[in-house]
CSV table of C-alpha atoms and ligand atoms in Angstrom, one decimal:
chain,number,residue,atom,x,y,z
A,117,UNK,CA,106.9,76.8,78.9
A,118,UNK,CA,108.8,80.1,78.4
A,119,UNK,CA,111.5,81.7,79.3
A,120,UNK,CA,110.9,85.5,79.1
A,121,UNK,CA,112.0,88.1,81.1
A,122,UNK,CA,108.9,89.3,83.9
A,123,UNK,CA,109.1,93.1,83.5
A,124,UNK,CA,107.5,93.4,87.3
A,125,UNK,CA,105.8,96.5,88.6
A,126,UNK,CA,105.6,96.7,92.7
A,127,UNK,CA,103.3,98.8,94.8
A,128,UNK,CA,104.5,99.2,98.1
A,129,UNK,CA,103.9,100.8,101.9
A,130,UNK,CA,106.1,99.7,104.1
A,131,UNK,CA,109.4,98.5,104.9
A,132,UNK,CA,110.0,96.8,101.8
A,133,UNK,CA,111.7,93.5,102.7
A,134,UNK,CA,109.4,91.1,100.0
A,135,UNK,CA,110.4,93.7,97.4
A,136,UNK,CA,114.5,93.8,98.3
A,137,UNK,CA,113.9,90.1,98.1
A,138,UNK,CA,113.1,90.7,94.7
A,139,UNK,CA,116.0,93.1,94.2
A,140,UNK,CA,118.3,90.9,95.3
A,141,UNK,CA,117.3,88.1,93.0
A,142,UNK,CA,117.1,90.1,90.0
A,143,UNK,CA,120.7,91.7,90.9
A,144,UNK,CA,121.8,88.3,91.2
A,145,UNK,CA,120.6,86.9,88.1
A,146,UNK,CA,118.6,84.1,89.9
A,147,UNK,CA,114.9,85.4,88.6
A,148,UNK,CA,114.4,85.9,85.3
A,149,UNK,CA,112.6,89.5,86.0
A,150,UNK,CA,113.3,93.4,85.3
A,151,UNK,CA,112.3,95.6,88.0
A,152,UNK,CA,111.0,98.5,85.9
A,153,UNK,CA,109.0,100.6,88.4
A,154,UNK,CA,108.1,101.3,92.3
A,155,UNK,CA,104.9,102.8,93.4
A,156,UNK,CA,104.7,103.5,96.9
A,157,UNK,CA,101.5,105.6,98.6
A,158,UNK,CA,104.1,106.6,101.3
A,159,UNK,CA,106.9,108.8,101.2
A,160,UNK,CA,108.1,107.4,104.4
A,161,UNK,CA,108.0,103.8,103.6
A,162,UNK,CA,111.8,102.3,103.1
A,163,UNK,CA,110.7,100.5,100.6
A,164,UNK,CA,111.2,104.0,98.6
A,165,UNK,CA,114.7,104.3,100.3
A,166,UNK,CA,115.4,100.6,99.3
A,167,UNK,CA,114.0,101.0,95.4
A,168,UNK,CA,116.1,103.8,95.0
A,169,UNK,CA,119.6,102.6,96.3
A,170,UNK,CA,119.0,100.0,94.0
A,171,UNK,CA,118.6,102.7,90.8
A,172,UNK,CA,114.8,101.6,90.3
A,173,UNK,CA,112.0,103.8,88.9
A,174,UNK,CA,110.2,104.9,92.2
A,175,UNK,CA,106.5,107.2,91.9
A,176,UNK,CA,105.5,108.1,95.4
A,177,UNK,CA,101.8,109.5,95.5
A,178,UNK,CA,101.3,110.1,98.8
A,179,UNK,CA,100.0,113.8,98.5
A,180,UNK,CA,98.7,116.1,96.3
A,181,UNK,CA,100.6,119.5,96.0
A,182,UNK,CA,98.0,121.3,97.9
A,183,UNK,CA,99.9,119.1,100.5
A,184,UNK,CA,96.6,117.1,101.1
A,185,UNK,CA,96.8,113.2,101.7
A,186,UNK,CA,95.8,112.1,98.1
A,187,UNK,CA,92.6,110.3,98.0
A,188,UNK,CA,92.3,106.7,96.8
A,189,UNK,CA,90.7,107.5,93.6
A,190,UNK,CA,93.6,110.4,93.0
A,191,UNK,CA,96.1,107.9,94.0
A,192,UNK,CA,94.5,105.4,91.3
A,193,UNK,CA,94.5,107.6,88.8
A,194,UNK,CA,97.7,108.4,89.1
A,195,UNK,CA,99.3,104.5,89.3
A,196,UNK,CA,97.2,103.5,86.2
A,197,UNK,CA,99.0,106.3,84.6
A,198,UNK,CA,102.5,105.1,85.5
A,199,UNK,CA,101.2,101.9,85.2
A,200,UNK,CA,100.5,102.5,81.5
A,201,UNK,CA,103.4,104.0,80.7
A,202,UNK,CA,105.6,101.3,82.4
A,203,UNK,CA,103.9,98.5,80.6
A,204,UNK,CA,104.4,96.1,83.3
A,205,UNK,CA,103.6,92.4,82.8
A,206,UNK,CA,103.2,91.7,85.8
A,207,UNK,CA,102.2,93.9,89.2
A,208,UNK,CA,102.4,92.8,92.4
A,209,UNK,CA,101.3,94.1,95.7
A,210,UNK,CA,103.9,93.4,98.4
A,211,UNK,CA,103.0,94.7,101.6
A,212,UNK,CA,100.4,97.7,99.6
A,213,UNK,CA,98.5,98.8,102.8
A,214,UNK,CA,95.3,100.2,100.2
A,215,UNK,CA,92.6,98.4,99.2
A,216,UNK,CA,91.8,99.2,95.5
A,217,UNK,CA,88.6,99.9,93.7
A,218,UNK,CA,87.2,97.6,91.2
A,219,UNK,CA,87.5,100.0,88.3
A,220,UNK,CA,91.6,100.0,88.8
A,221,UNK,CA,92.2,96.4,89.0
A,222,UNK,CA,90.1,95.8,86.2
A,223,UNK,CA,91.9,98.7,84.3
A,224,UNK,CA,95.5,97.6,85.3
A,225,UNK,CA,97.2,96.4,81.6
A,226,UNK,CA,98.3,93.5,82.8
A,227,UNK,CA,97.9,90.5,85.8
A,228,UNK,CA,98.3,91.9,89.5
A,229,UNK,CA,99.0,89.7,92.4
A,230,UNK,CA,99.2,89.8,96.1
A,231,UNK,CA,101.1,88.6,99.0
A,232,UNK,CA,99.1,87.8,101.8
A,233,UNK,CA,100.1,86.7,105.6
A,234,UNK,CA,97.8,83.2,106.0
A,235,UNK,CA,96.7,80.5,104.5
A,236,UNK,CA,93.7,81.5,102.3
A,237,UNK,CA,91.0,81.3,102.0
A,238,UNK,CA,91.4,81.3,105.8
A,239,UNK,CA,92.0,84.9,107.5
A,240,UNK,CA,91.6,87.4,104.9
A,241,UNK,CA,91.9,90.9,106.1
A,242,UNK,CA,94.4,92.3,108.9
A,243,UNK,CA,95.8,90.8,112.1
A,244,UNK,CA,96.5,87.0,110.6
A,245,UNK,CA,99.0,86.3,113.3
A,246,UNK,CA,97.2,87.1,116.3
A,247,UNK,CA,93.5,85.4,114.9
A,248,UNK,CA,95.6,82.4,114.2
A,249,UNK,CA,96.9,82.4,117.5
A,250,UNK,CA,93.7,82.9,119.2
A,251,UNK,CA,91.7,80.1,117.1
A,252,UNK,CA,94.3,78.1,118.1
A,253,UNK,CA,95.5,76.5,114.1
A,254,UNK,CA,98.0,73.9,114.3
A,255,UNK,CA,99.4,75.4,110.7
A,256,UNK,CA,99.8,78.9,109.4
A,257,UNK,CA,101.7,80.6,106.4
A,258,UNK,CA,101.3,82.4,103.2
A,259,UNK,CA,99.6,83.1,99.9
A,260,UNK,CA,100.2,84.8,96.7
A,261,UNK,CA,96.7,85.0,95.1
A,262,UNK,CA,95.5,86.9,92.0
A,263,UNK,CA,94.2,90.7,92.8
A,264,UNK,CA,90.2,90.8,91.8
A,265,UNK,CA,87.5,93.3,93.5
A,266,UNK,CA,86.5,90.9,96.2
A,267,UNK,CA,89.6,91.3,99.0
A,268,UNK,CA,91.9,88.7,99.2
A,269,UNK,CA,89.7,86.2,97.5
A,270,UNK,CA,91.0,85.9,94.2
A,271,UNK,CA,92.5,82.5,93.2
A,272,UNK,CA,95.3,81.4,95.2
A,273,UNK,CA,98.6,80.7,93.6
A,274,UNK,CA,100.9,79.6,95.6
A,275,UNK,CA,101.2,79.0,99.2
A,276,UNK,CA,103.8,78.0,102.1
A,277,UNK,CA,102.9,76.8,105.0
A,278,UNK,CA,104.5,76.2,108.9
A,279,UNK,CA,103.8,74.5,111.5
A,280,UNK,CA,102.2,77.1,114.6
A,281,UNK,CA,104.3,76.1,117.8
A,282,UNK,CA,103.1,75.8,121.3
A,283,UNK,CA,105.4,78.7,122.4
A,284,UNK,CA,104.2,80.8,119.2
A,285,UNK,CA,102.8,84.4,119.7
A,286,UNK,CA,101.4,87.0,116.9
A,287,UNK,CA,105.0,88.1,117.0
A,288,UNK,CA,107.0,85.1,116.6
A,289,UNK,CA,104.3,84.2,114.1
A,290,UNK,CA,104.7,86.8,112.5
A,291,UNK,CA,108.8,86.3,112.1
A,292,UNK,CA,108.4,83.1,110.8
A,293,UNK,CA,105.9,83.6,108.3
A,294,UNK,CA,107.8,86.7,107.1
A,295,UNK,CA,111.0,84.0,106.5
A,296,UNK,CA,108.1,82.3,104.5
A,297,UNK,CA,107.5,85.2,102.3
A,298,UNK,CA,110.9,85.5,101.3
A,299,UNK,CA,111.0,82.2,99.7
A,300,UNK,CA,107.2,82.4,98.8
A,301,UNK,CA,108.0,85.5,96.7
A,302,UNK,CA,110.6,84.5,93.9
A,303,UNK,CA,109.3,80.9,94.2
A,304,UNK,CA,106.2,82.3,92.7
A,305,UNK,CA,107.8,84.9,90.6
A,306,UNK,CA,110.2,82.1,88.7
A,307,UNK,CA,106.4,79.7,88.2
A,308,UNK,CA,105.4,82.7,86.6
A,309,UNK,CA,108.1,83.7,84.2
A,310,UNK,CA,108.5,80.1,83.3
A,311,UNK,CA,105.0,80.1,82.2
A,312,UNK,CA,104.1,77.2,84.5
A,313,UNK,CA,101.8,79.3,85.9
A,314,UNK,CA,100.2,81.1,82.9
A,315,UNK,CA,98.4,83.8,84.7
A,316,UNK,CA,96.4,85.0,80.9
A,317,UNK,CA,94.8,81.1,81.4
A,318,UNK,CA,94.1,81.2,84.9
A,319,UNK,CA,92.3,85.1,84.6
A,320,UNK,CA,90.2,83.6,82.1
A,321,UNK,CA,88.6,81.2,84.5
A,322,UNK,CA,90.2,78.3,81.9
A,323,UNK,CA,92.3,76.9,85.6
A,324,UNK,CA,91.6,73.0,84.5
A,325,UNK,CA,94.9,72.3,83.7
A,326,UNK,CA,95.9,73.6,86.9
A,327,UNK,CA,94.2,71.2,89.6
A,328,UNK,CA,96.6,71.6,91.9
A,329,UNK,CA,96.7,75.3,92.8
A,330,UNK,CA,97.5,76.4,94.5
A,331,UNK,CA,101.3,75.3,94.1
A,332,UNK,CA,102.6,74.6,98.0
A,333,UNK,CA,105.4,74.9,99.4
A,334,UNK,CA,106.1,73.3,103.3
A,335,UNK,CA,108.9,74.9,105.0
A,336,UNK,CA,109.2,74.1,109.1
B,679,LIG,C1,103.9,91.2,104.3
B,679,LIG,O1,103.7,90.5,105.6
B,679,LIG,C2,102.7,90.9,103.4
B,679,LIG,O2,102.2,89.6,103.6
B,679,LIG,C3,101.7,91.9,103.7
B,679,LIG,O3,102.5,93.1,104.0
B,679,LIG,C4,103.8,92.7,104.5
B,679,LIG,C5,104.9,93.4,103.7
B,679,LIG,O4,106.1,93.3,104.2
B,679,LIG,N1,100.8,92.1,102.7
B,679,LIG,P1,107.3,94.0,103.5
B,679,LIG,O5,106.9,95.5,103.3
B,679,LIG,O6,107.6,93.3,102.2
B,679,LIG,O7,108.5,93.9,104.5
């Protein structure tokens, strides 16, 4: 087991609450994990505003200079460059609204990882919340899973799960699994940097030692 620093790298879209999380944690000394570098493929995503408050690295390929949206393959070209010459050990997709081609993720330096709304292998894809609500699943939550070409499929890591209540809507669903994320996130960041999770092992398809993935956590 080890007990190395995690230099992370995090692509982001949106708002940006998994990675402050994140920044919190590492401000506070509770992870063991540098934030070297933000990659967002919005400028108007406050994850940007909240990477930067906090003094980290921030690339945001969003458009080319001909003011044209950048295309996914000029967008990819681009991370892999920053990507190299961050040297991450780790990336992790929190709330990254693209979905990226096989030839990135398999050129990405080092092991990538997702957070996604539901339990997987259950609901991959977009609208969790309201597909839970409509098949009518007693239990709904979270998953950090490894990035590979096939979406959200690659092996699960972690999970946390919840109850779904009778009063529950895609919204308050929503909430609630959010609150799950929060917890989900450095839970599975700290397995990681330990080495309990040793994601080199896992990649390689050598997952006996790890029966139990994915690692659950049950929060009501
Ligand atoms: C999360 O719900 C995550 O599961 C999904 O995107 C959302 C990101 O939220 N992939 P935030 O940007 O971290 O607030």
């Amino acid at each position: 087991m080890s007990n190395r620093r995690l230099k992370v790298a995090v692509l982001v879209s949106g708002s940006g609450s998994n990675l402050q999380v994140m920044i919190d944690a590492m401000q506070a000394g509770t992870l063991p994990i540098d934030i070297i570098g933000v990659i967002s493929n919005r400028e108007d995503a406050y994850a940007v505003t909240r990477a930067t408050t906090a003094n980290i690295p921030v690339a945001v390929l969003s458009h080319a200079p001909s003011g044209k949206r950048m295309s996914i393959a000029t967008f990819e070209k681009h991370a892999l460059a920053q990507l190299e010459a961050w040297s991450p050990d780790l990336v992790v997709l929190a709330g990254f609204m693209r979905v990226l081609s096989a030839e990135f993720i398999h050129a990405v330096p080092c092991a990538m990882i997702n957070l996604h709304p539901s339990l997987l292998p259950a609901y991959k894809g977009l609208d969790t919340h309201a597909r839970v609500i409509r098949s009518g699943d007693k239990h709904h939550g979270c998953s950090v899973h490894l990035v590979t070409p096939e979406l959200d499929a690659g092996q699960v890591l972690t999970q946390a799960w919840l109850s779904v209540d009778e009063h529950d809507t895609a919204e308050s669903l929503g909430k609630r699994v959010q609150k799950l994320e929060h917890q989900l996130v450095p839970y599975t960041l700290e397995l990681i940097a330990k080495g309990v999770l040793d994601l080199d092992v896992i990649m390689a398809g050598q997952i006996d030692g790890f029966v139990s993935l994915p690692y659950r956590l049950w929060l009501d």
